[in-house]
Amino acid sequence: MNKEVLARRQTVLQRVAEHALELPVQASGFWFHADLRDNFYLAVHLFGYCAAGAPAWSEERRQRGEALAVTMLERVIALQDQDSASSMYGHWPLGLGTDPAAAKPHPLPVELMGCLLIFFYEKYGAALPVGLKSEMSMAILHMYQSSVYRHPLAAVNHHEAKHTALKLLLGHQFADEALMEEGLRCATGLLEHVRKHGFKEYGALPWHWHWIQAFTCVWEVVEQAAARNLAEELLGLLWGIRADYYLKGSWVGALSRNWPHDVPKDTNTLHDWIQFGDFGEPNVFPRVEGAALYGYEVPEAVRERAAAPAEPREVKRRIGFAGYGGEAEAVAHTYAYVAPGFAAGGVWERREEFDNEQLRWEVSLPLTSGAAAQGVNRLYFFHPGKKYKAGDDRHASPYGEVLLHKDTAMQLWVLPEEAADAANELVGVLPKGEWSFDGSSAYGRLGSEVFAAVHLLGTLQAEELGDRIRLTSSVLEGRNAVVVEVWSAEDAAALGAADAASFREAAGRKKPVWEISEHGTKVLYETKRGDRLELTMNGRPQAGEPAAPGGGAELLRSINGAPITWDDYPIS
């Protein structure tokens, strides 16, 4: 066992336990009403630390912590629907409202919480008080007797991953060979589908961790060799993907579902810190879930794969969007350029998502950077769409086309004429640093290792906030565009720039060329390497249609005169 991983796991366990013990308990007896699961996740960590002797606490504090954890777990378990005649038999509520006892059951909590409940029961059963142990045993029996996990593979998503894990865990728990076989078929199906089509929930951070945690529970609990081997294969694949898009705590490249704790700053970092430990100890816990309870360790090869590269590397993937057993109806191509001090990249195609949570492209800084210490660690622009609210820099509109090349990202927005109610400005997020602004350009030094130049077609307005710099730029006559290029300190030195002022002077000589007419909009940019990038939209797209082919406009993208192709984007 890796002693450093074990030490970090113990540190997180203690920190979460201390956080739980210090939280005020509401009159209802719960810490949280917004999400029942958060009460369970903190309570199992608090109990786990106390059961391990709570070495940093006095005995009085340990006993108080254990009593609180037991009471909280009893309250959570009591809210399960245990009426076998109910349509929600086996489920728990999600939101508790003002009267937790009257809260209605919801299909989501049982998924990951059910896996963790079985795992926790197996790991700490001998230390549980008799009453709580009996209540947990009955709750697991009610899950088994219900239909909460009896869902076939269809979408191949995080829900089905957790249902599959529950089949294996419950099959093991109750020696149900038929259920175990069903779970094995589903797990094999998930693995084969991802290998054939790619992982469709790319960069979906809560859900990627849910896949990992669900199958970690299987790996930890289920004794059957076939099931444990399958779980290990899935974990190897999932952690391998994580390592490819990892840079010292940051998840780099495109995100298919981004939540406020992931964008514009990576804060859901407990799993990363425990396994990799190459950035500072996390001090916030937005999604504790089962982070510090598992014994699984990533293979050394995965840890090496996640290490910051000595030289920049490109990560390219093709993803097919297919239902289980079907062929891909659409594809996406993701790209990441990972350098020692930063990463840039995104996805070439837009995907319509729940709440429009896809982030098409971004520049990421490692959590070790000086800029990340001051605030956010992502730089990106977007055109606000449905669900957007000022202050929540997510939820992009369906408009805009991208060109991604090494440490440069370009996006061009040409809005359909019928999109009269679309937002009239772009929103940009810049990490803290030494920034200066010049009409439609911004030049920044981000910590000691990275410089960035931002160029917009329209003029920009900057506002410094507590953790970021927020830019806006008006969409005029339905058009705007942005070009972002990043320099390492070595790149900047080669350009003759050693500080923010000299970088602005040098990078300011390399602005894009904008060609605008009634027929089209073209963006031309020559990178620091001399690569010529061109992004053109002829005509205007129609609402709800792609730019090309077959849409309402013609989209042209080229690098050094050659059209963009994705021949070297493998499914992997």
Coordinates of C-alpha atoms in Angstrom, one line a residue:
M1 CA 0.0 0.0 0.0
N2 CA 1.3 3.4 -1.0
K3 CA 2.0 5.2 2.4
E4 CA 1.5 8.7 0.9
V5 CA -1.9 7.8 -0.5
L6 CA -2.9 6.3 2.8
A7 CA -1.7 9.4 4.7
R8 CA -3.7 11.7 2.3
R9 CA -6.8 9.5 2.7
Q10 CA -6.5 9.8 6.5
T11 CA -6.0 13.6 6.3
V12 CA -9.2 13.9 4.2
L13 CA -11.1 11.6 6.6
Q14 CA -10.1 13.8 9.6
R15 CA -10.8 17.1 7.8
V16 CA -14.3 15.9 6.7
A17 CA -15.0 14.5 10.2
E18 CA -14.0 17.8 11.8
H19 CA -16.2 19.7 9.3
A20 CA -19.1 17.5 10.1
L21 CA -18.7 17.9 13.9
E22 CA -18.5 21.6 13.7
L23 CA -21.6 22.1 11.4
P24 CA -24.7 23.3 13.2
V25 CA -27.5 20.8 13.3
Q26 CA -30.9 22.2 12.3
A27 CA -34.0 21.8 14.5
S28 CA -35.1 18.9 12.3
G29 CA -31.9 17.0 13.4
F30 CA -30.3 17.2 9.9
W31 CA -27.4 19.3 8.7
F32 CA -28.8 19.8 5.3
H33 CA -32.3 20.0 3.8
A34 CA -31.4 20.6 0.2
D35 CA -30.0 17.2 -0.4
L36 CA -30.5 14.2 2.0
R37 CA -27.4 12.5 0.6
D38 CA -25.1 15.2 2.0
N39 CA -26.1 14.2 5.5
F40 CA -25.3 10.6 4.8
Y41 CA -21.9 11.3 3.2
L42 CA -20.7 13.5 6.1
A43 CA -22.0 11.1 8.7
V44 CA -20.2 8.0 7.3
H45 CA -16.9 9.9 7.3
L46 CA -17.5 11.1 10.8
F47 CA -18.3 7.6 12.0
G48 CA -15.3 6.2 10.0
Y49 CA -12.9 8.6 11.7
C50 CA -14.3 7.9 15.1
A51 CA -14.3 4.1 14.5
A52 CA -10.6 4.4 13.6
G53 CA -9.9 5.9 17.0
A54 CA -10.0 9.6 16.0
P55 CA -6.3 9.9 16.8
A56 CA -6.2 13.7 16.7
W57 CA -9.2 14.1 19.1
S58 CA -9.8 13.6 22.8
E59 CA -11.8 10.6 23.8
E60 CA -14.7 12.9 24.8
R61 CA -14.7 14.5 21.3
R62 CA -14.5 11.1 19.7
Q63 CA -17.5 9.8 21.6
R64 CA -19.5 12.9 20.8
G65 CA -18.6 12.6 17.1
E66 CA -19.6 9.0 17.0
A67 CA -22.9 9.6 18.7
L68 CA -23.7 12.4 16.3
A69 CA -22.8 10.2 13.3
V70 CA -25.0 7.4 14.6
T71 CA -28.0 9.7 15.2
M72 CA -27.6 11.3 11.7
L73 CA -27.4 7.9 10.0
E74 CA -30.5 6.7 11.9
R75 CA -32.4 9.7 10.7
V76 CA -31.3 9.2 7.1
I77 CA -32.2 5.5 7.1
A78 CA -35.6 6.3 8.7
L79 CA -36.6 8.3 5.6
Q80 CA -36.5 5.3 3.3
D81 CA -39.8 4.3 1.8
Q82 CA -40.2 0.8 3.3
D83 CA -43.8 0.1 2.1
S84 CA -43.6 -2.8 -0.3
A85 CA -46.9 -1.7 -1.9
S86 CA -45.5 1.8 -2.7
S87 CA -44.4 2.7 -6.3
M88 CA -41.3 4.3 -4.6
Y89 CA -40.5 1.3 -2.4
G90 CA -36.8 1.3 -1.4
H91 CA -36.2 4.9 -2.3
W92 CA -35.3 8.0 -0.2
P93 CA -36.3 11.6 -0.6
L94 CA -33.8 14.0 -2.2
G95 CA -34.8 17.5 -1.0
L96 CA -36.2 17.5 2.6
G97 CA -38.2 20.7 2.4
T98 CA -39.4 22.2 5.7
D99 CA -40.7 18.9 7.0
P100 CA -38.3 16.0 6.3
A101 CA -40.7 13.4 7.6
A102 CA -43.2 14.4 4.8
A103 CA -40.6 14.6 2.0
K104 CA -41.5 12.5 -1.0
P105 CA -39.1 9.8 -2.3
H106 CA -37.0 10.5 -5.3
P107 CA -35.2 8.1 -7.7
L108 CA -31.7 9.7 -7.4
P109 CA -30.5 9.2 -3.8
V110 CA -30.5 5.4 -3.9
E111 CA -28.1 5.2 -6.8
L112 CA -24.7 6.2 -5.3
M113 CA -25.9 6.3 -1.7
G114 CA -27.2 2.8 -2.0
C115 CA -23.8 1.6 -3.2
L116 CA -22.1 3.4 -0.4
L117 CA -24.5 2.1 2.2
I118 CA -23.7 -1.5 1.3
F119 CA -20.0 -0.7 1.2
F120 CA -20.2 1.2 4.6
Y121 CA -22.2 -1.6 6.2
E122 CA -19.6 -4.2 5.0
K123 CA -16.6 -2.1 6.1
Y124 CA -17.9 -0.8 9.5
G125 CA -20.5 -3.4 10.4
A126 CA -18.6 -4.8 13.3
A127 CA -18.2 -1.3 14.9
L128 CA -21.9 -0.2 14.4
P129 CA -24.3 -0.1 17.4
V130 CA -26.6 -3.0 17.2
G131 CA -29.7 -0.9 16.5
L132 CA -28.2 1.0 13.6
K133 CA -26.7 -2.1 12.2
S134 CA -30.1 -3.7 12.2
E135 CA -31.7 -0.7 10.6
M136 CA -29.0 -0.6 7.9
S137 CA -29.5 -4.3 7.2
M138 CA -33.2 -3.8 6.8
A139 CA -32.7 -0.8 4.5
I140 CA -30.4 -3.0 2.3
L141 CA -33.0 -5.7 2.3
H142 CA -35.7 -3.3 1.2
M143 CA -33.4 -2.1 -1.7
Y144 CA -32.9 -5.7 -2.7
Q145 CA -36.6 -6.5 -2.6
S146 CA -37.6 -3.4 -4.5
S147 CA -37.0 -2.5 -8.2
V148 CA -34.6 0.5 -7.6
Y149 CA -31.8 -1.2 -9.5
R150 CA -33.8 -3.2 -12.0
H151 CA -33.1 -1.1 -15.1
P152 CA -31.7 -2.4 -18.4
L153 CA -28.8 -0.8 -20.2
A154 CA -30.1 1.8 -22.6
A155 CA -28.3 5.2 -22.5
V156 CA -25.0 3.9 -21.0
N157 CA -24.7 6.7 -18.5
H158 CA -23.9 7.3 -14.9
H159 CA -27.3 6.2 -13.7
E160 CA -26.9 2.8 -15.4
A161 CA -23.4 2.4 -14.1
K162 CA -24.7 2.8 -10.5
H163 CA -27.7 0.5 -11.2
T164 CA -25.2 -2.1 -12.5
A165 CA -23.0 -1.7 -9.4
L166 CA -26.1 -2.2 -7.2
K167 CA -26.9 -5.4 -9.0
L168 CA -23.5 -6.8 -8.2
L169 CA -23.4 -5.5 -4.6
L170 CA -26.9 -6.9 -3.8
G171 CA -26.3 -10.1 -5.7
H172 CA -23.2 -10.6 -3.5
Q173 CA -25.0 -9.5 -0.3
F174 CA -27.9 -12.0 -0.7
A175 CA -26.0 -14.7 -2.6
D176 CA -28.4 -14.2 -5.6
E177 CA -26.6 -15.9 -8.5
A178 CA -29.2 -14.8 -11.0
L179 CA -28.8 -11.1 -10.0
M180 CA -25.0 -11.5 -9.9
E181 CA -25.1 -12.8 -13.5
E182 CA -27.3 -9.9 -14.6
G183 CA -24.9 -7.5 -13.0
L184 CA -22.0 -9.2 -14.8
R185 CA -23.7 -8.9 -18.1
C186 CA -24.5 -5.3 -17.6
A187 CA -20.9 -4.5 -16.4
T188 CA -19.5 -6.3 -19.4
G189 CA -21.9 -4.4 -21.6
L190 CA -20.8 -1.1 -20.2
L191 CA -17.2 -1.9 -20.7
E192 CA -17.6 -3.1 -24.3
H193 CA -19.8 -0.1 -25.2
V194 CA -17.2 2.4 -23.9
R195 CA -14.4 0.6 -25.7
K196 CA -16.4 0.6 -29.0
H197 CA -17.9 4.1 -28.9
G198 CA -15.9 6.0 -26.3
F199 CA -16.9 7.6 -23.0
K200 CA -19.9 9.9 -23.8
E201 CA -19.9 11.6 -20.4
Y202 CA -16.6 13.2 -21.2
G203 CA -15.5 15.7 -18.5
A204 CA -18.8 15.3 -16.7
L205 CA -17.2 15.6 -13.4
P206 CA -19.8 14.6 -10.8
W207 CA -20.9 11.8 -13.0
H208 CA -17.4 10.5 -13.9
W209 CA -16.7 10.3 -10.2
H210 CA -20.0 8.4 -9.7
W211 CA -18.9 5.8 -12.2
I212 CA -15.6 5.5 -10.3
Q213 CA -17.2 5.3 -6.9
A214 CA -19.9 2.8 -7.8
F215 CA -17.4 0.3 -9.2
T216 CA -14.9 1.0 -6.4
C217 CA -17.7 -0.2 -4.1
V218 CA -17.9 -3.4 -6.2
W219 CA -14.2 -3.8 -6.2
E220 CA -14.0 -3.4 -2.4
V221 CA -17.0 -5.6 -1.4
V222 CA -17.8 -8.3 -4.0
E223 CA -15.7 -11.4 -3.6
Q224 CA -16.5 -13.1 -6.9
A225 CA -13.4 -13.0 -9.1
A226 CA -15.3 -12.2 -12.3
A227 CA -17.1 -9.3 -10.8
R228 CA -14.0 -7.9 -9.1
N229 CA -11.9 -8.3 -12.3
L230 CA -14.6 -6.4 -14.3
A231 CA -14.7 -3.6 -11.7
E232 CA -10.9 -3.4 -11.9
E233 CA -11.0 -3.2 -15.7
L234 CA -13.7 -0.4 -15.6
L235 CA -11.7 1.5 -12.9
G236 CA -8.5 1.2 -15.0
L237 CA -10.4 2.7 -18.0
L238 CA -12.1 5.5 -16.0
W239 CA -8.9 6.5 -14.1
G240 CA -7.0 6.4 -17.4
I241 CA -9.3 8.9 -18.9
R242 CA -9.0 11.0 -15.8
A243 CA -5.2 10.9 -16.0
D244 CA -5.2 12.0 -19.7
Y245 CA -7.2 15.2 -18.8
Y246 CA -5.4 16.0 -15.6
L247 CA -3.0 18.7 -14.7
K248 CA -2.2 19.1 -10.9
G249 CA -5.8 19.1 -9.7
S250 CA -7.4 20.6 -12.8
W251 CA -9.7 18.8 -15.2
V252 CA -8.6 20.1 -18.6
G253 CA -10.3 20.4 -22.0
A254 CA -14.0 20.2 -22.7
L255 CA -16.6 19.5 -20.1
S256 CA -19.9 18.0 -21.1
R257 CA -21.6 18.8 -17.8
N258 CA -20.1 21.6 -15.7
W259 CA -21.3 22.5 -12.3
P260 CA -20.5 25.6 -10.2
H261 CA -17.9 23.6 -8.2
D262 CA -16.1 22.7 -11.4
V263 CA -16.3 25.9 -13.4
P264 CA -14.7 28.4 -13.4
K265 CA -12.6 26.7 -10.6
D266 CA -11.8 23.1 -9.9
T267 CA -12.9 22.5 -6.3
N268 CA -14.3 18.9 -6.4
T269 CA -10.7 17.6 -5.9
L270 CA -10.7 15.1 -3.1
H271 CA -10.3 12.0 -5.2
D272 CA -7.5 13.6 -7.2
W273 CA -5.6 14.8 -4.1
I274 CA -5.8 11.4 -2.4
Q275 CA -4.6 9.5 -5.5
F276 CA -2.1 12.0 -7.0
G277 CA -1.3 14.5 -4.3
D278 CA 0.5 16.9 -6.5
F279 CA -1.3 20.1 -5.5
G280 CA -2.2 21.7 -2.2
E281 CA -4.5 20.0 0.3
P282 CA -8.2 20.8 -0.5
N283 CA -9.9 23.1 2.0
V284 CA -13.5 22.9 0.6
F285 CA -15.6 19.8 0.2
P286 CA -18.4 20.4 -2.4
R287 CA -19.1 16.7 -3.0
V288 CA -17.6 14.5 -0.2
E289 CA -19.5 11.3 -1.2
G290 CA -17.3 8.4 -0.3
A291 CA -13.9 10.0 -1.0
A292 CA -11.8 9.1 2.1
L293 CA -13.3 5.6 2.8
Y294 CA -12.1 3.5 -0.1
G295 CA -9.0 1.3 -0.1
Y296 CA -8.6 1.3 -3.9
E297 CA -5.4 2.8 -5.2
V298 CA -4.8 3.7 -8.9
P299 CA -2.0 1.7 -10.5
E300 CA 1.4 3.4 -10.7
A301 CA 1.1 3.6 -14.5
V302 CA -2.0 5.8 -14.1
R303 CA -0.2 8.0 -11.6
E304 CA 2.7 8.4 -14.0
R305 CA 0.2 9.1 -16.8
A306 CA -1.3 11.9 -14.8
A307 CA 2.0 13.6 -13.9
A308 CA 2.6 17.0 -15.5
P309 CA 4.4 16.4 -18.8
A310 CA 7.9 17.5 -19.3
E311 CA 7.0 18.5 -22.9
P312 CA 3.5 19.4 -24.2
R313 CA 1.3 16.6 -25.4
E314 CA -1.9 16.4 -27.4
V315 CA -4.9 14.3 -26.3
K316 CA -7.4 13.5 -29.1
R317 CA -10.5 11.4 -28.8
R318 CA -13.5 10.5 -31.0
I319 CA -16.8 9.7 -29.1
G320 CA -19.8 8.1 -30.7
F321 CA -23.2 8.8 -29.1
A322 CA -25.1 5.6 -29.3
G323 CA -27.7 3.8 -27.3
Y324 CA -26.8 0.4 -25.9
G325 CA -26.4 -2.2 -28.7
G326 CA -26.9 0.5 -31.4
E327 CA -24.7 2.5 -33.7
A328 CA -23.6 6.1 -33.2
E329 CA -26.1 8.6 -34.3
A330 CA -23.6 11.5 -33.8
V331 CA -19.9 12.0 -32.9
A332 CA -17.8 14.5 -31.1
H333 CA -14.1 15.1 -31.2
T334 CA -12.3 16.3 -28.1
Y335 CA -8.9 17.9 -28.0
A336 CA -6.5 18.9 -25.2
Y337 CA -3.1 20.4 -25.4
V338 CA -1.4 19.7 -22.0
A339 CA 1.8 21.6 -21.3
P340 CA 3.8 21.7 -18.0
G341 CA 2.2 24.9 -16.7
F342 CA -1.2 25.0 -18.5
A343 CA -3.6 23.2 -20.8
A344 CA -5.9 24.3 -23.6
G345 CA -8.6 22.6 -25.5
G346 CA -12.2 21.6 -25.9
V347 CA -14.7 19.9 -28.2
W348 CA -15.3 20.7 -31.8
E349 CA -19.0 20.0 -31.8
R350 CA -21.7 21.5 -29.6
R351 CA -24.0 19.1 -27.8
E352 CA -27.5 20.1 -26.5
E353 CA -27.5 19.2 -22.8
F354 CA -29.6 19.6 -19.8
D355 CA -29.3 23.2 -18.7
N356 CA -26.8 23.9 -21.5
E357 CA -23.9 22.9 -19.3
Q358 CA -21.3 22.0 -22.0
L359 CA -18.1 24.0 -21.9
R360 CA -16.8 24.1 -25.5
W361 CA -13.3 25.1 -24.8
E362 CA -11.1 26.6 -22.0
V363 CA -7.6 27.3 -20.8
S364 CA -6.8 25.6 -17.5
L365 CA -4.2 26.4 -15.0
P366 CA -3.0 23.8 -12.5
L367 CA -4.1 24.3 -8.9
T368 CA -0.5 24.9 -8.0
S369 CA -0.4 28.1 -10.0
G370 CA -0.3 31.5 -8.4
A371 CA -3.4 32.6 -10.3
A372 CA -5.3 29.6 -8.9
A373 CA -4.3 30.6 -5.4
Q374 CA -6.0 33.9 -5.9
G375 CA -9.2 32.7 -7.5
V376 CA -10.4 30.7 -10.5
N377 CA -8.2 28.6 -12.6
R378 CA -10.0 28.6 -16.0
L379 CA -10.1 31.1 -18.8
Y380 CA -12.9 30.9 -21.4
F381 CA -15.6 32.8 -23.3
F382 CA -19.2 31.9 -24.0
H383 CA -22.4 33.4 -25.4
P384 CA -25.1 33.1 -22.7
G385 CA -28.1 30.9 -23.4
K386 CA -31.1 29.5 -21.5
K387 CA -30.7 29.1 -17.8
Y388 CA -27.9 31.7 -17.7
K389 CA -28.0 34.1 -14.8
A390 CA -25.4 36.9 -14.1
G391 CA -22.8 35.6 -11.7
D392 CA -23.1 32.0 -12.8
D393 CA -20.6 31.9 -15.7
R394 CA -22.1 28.8 -17.4
H395 CA -25.0 27.8 -19.7
A396 CA -23.9 28.7 -23.2
S397 CA -26.2 29.3 -26.1
P398 CA -26.2 26.9 -29.1
Y399 CA -24.3 29.4 -31.3
G400 CA -20.6 29.6 -32.0
E401 CA -18.0 27.5 -33.9
V402 CA -14.5 26.7 -32.7
L403 CA -11.0 26.1 -34.0
L404 CA -8.6 24.4 -31.6
H405 CA -4.9 24.2 -32.3
K406 CA -2.2 23.5 -29.6
D407 CA -2.2 26.5 -27.2
T408 CA -4.6 28.6 -29.3
A409 CA -8.4 28.6 -29.2
M410 CA -10.7 30.5 -31.6
Q411 CA -14.5 30.9 -31.5
L412 CA -16.7 32.7 -33.9
W413 CA -20.3 33.6 -33.2
V414 CA -22.7 34.5 -36.1
L415 CA -26.3 34.5 -34.7
P416 CA -29.3 33.5 -36.8
E417 CA -31.4 36.4 -37.9
E418 CA -34.4 34.9 -36.1
A419 CA -32.5 34.8 -32.8
A420 CA -33.8 38.2 -31.9
D421 CA -34.1 37.3 -28.2
A422 CA -30.5 36.0 -27.9
A423 CA -28.0 37.6 -25.5
N424 CA -26.4 40.8 -26.9
E425 CA -23.0 40.2 -25.4
L426 CA -20.3 37.6 -24.8
V427 CA -19.1 36.8 -21.3
G428 CA -15.5 36.0 -20.6
V429 CA -13.8 34.7 -17.4
L430 CA -10.1 35.5 -16.7
P431 CA -8.1 34.2 -13.8
K432 CA -6.5 36.7 -11.6
G433 CA -3.1 38.1 -12.7
E434 CA -1.3 41.1 -14.1
W435 CA -3.8 42.1 -16.8
S436 CA -3.9 45.1 -19.1
F437 CA -6.6 46.0 -21.6
D438 CA -6.4 47.7 -24.9
G439 CA -9.8 48.3 -26.7
S440 CA -10.6 44.8 -27.8
S441 CA -7.5 42.9 -26.4
A442 CA -6.3 41.7 -23.0
Y443 CA -2.8 40.7 -22.1
G444 CA -2.1 38.9 -18.9
R445 CA 0.7 37.3 -16.8
L446 CA -0.9 34.5 -14.8
G447 CA 1.5 33.6 -12.0
S448 CA 5.2 33.1 -12.9
E449 CA 4.8 30.5 -15.6
V450 CA 2.1 31.5 -18.0
F451 CA 1.1 34.5 -20.2
A452 CA -2.1 34.9 -22.3
A453 CA -3.3 37.1 -25.0
V454 CA -7.0 37.6 -25.7
H455 CA -8.4 39.3 -28.8
L456 CA -12.1 40.0 -29.5
L457 CA -13.8 41.2 -32.6
G458 CA -15.8 43.7 -30.5
T459 CA -14.5 46.0 -27.8
L460 CA -14.4 44.6 -24.3
Q461 CA -15.3 45.8 -20.8
A462 CA -13.5 44.4 -17.8
E463 CA -14.8 44.1 -14.2
E464 CA -12.6 42.8 -11.4
L465 CA -14.4 40.5 -9.0
G466 CA -13.3 38.8 -5.9
D467 CA -12.0 35.6 -7.6
R468 CA -11.9 36.4 -11.3
I469 CA -12.0 39.1 -13.9
R470 CA -15.2 39.2 -15.8
L471 CA -15.2 40.4 -19.4
T472 CA -18.1 41.3 -21.6
S473 CA -18.1 42.2 -25.3
S474 CA -21.2 43.3 -27.3
V475 CA -22.5 41.2 -30.1
L476 CA -22.9 43.7 -32.9
E477 CA -25.1 42.9 -35.9
G478 CA -25.2 39.3 -34.6
R479 CA -21.4 38.8 -34.7
N480 CA -18.4 38.6 -32.4
A481 CA -15.3 36.4 -32.1
V482 CA -12.4 35.6 -29.8
V483 CA -8.9 34.4 -30.2
V484 CA -6.9 33.2 -27.2
E485 CA -3.2 32.2 -27.3
V486 CA -1.2 31.1 -24.3
W487 CA 2.6 31.4 -23.8
S488 CA 4.8 29.6 -21.3
A489 CA 7.4 31.7 -19.7
E490 CA 10.0 30.2 -22.1
D491 CA 7.8 31.1 -25.1
A492 CA 7.4 34.6 -23.8
A493 CA 11.2 34.9 -23.3
A494 CA 11.8 33.8 -26.9
L495 CA 9.4 36.6 -27.9
G496 CA 11.6 39.1 -25.8
A497 CA 9.0 39.3 -23.0
A498 CA 10.0 38.8 -19.4
D499 CA 7.2 40.6 -17.6
A500 CA 3.6 41.7 -18.1
A501 CA 4.5 45.0 -19.8
S502 CA 7.0 43.6 -22.3
F503 CA 4.6 40.7 -23.1
R504 CA 1.8 43.2 -23.9
E505 CA 4.1 45.1 -26.2
A506 CA 5.4 41.9 -28.0
A507 CA 2.0 40.0 -28.2
G508 CA 0.2 43.2 -29.3
R509 CA 2.1 43.0 -32.6
K510 CA 0.3 39.7 -33.4
K511 CA -3.4 40.5 -33.6
P512 CA -6.0 38.6 -35.6
V513 CA -7.3 39.9 -38.9
W514 CA -11.0 40.3 -39.1
E515 CA -12.7 40.3 -42.5
I516 CA -16.4 41.2 -42.3
S517 CA -18.9 41.7 -45.1
E518 CA -22.6 41.2 -45.7
H519 CA -21.8 37.7 -47.0
G520 CA -19.6 36.4 -44.2
T521 CA -17.2 36.7 -41.3
K522 CA -13.6 35.5 -41.3
V523 CA -11.0 35.3 -38.5
L524 CA -7.4 34.9 -39.5
Y525 CA -4.6 34.5 -37.0
E526 CA -1.0 33.5 -37.1
T527 CA 0.3 31.8 -34.0
K528 CA 3.6 32.2 -32.3
R529 CA 4.8 29.2 -34.3
G530 CA 3.8 30.7 -37.6
D531 CA 0.8 28.4 -38.0
R532 CA -2.0 30.2 -40.0
L533 CA -5.5 29.6 -38.6
E534 CA -8.6 30.5 -40.4
L535 CA -12.2 30.3 -39.2
T536 CA -14.9 31.5 -41.6
M537 CA -18.7 31.6 -41.6
N538 CA -20.3 32.5 -44.9
G539 CA -24.0 33.5 -44.5
R540 CA -25.9 33.1 -41.3
P541 CA -27.0 29.8 -39.7
Q542 CA -30.6 29.0 -39.1
A543 CA -31.8 28.5 -35.6
G544 CA -31.4 24.9 -34.5
E545 CA -29.3 23.9 -37.5
P546 CA -25.5 23.3 -37.8
A547 CA -23.4 25.7 -39.7
A548 CA -22.4 23.1 -42.3
P549 CA -22.9 20.8 -44.1
G550 CA -26.6 21.1 -44.8
G551 CA -27.3 24.0 -42.5
G552 CA -28.1 27.6 -43.2
A553 CA -24.5 28.8 -43.5
E554 CA -21.1 27.6 -44.7
L555 CA -18.4 26.9 -42.1
L556 CA -14.8 26.8 -43.2
R557 CA -11.9 26.0 -40.9
S558 CA -8.2 25.5 -41.8
I559 CA -4.7 25.2 -40.4
N560 CA -1.9 26.3 -42.8
G561 CA -4.4 26.1 -45.6
A562 CA -5.5 22.5 -45.0
P563 CA -9.1 21.8 -43.9
I564 CA -9.7 20.4 -40.5
T565 CA -9.9 16.6 -40.4
W566 CA -10.2 14.2 -37.5
D567 CA -8.5 11.2 -39.0
D568 CA -6.1 11.0 -36.1
Y569 CA -8.8 11.1 -33.4
P570 CA -9.2 7.5 -32.2
I571 CA -11.9 6.0 -30.1
S572 CA -10.0 5.1 -26.9

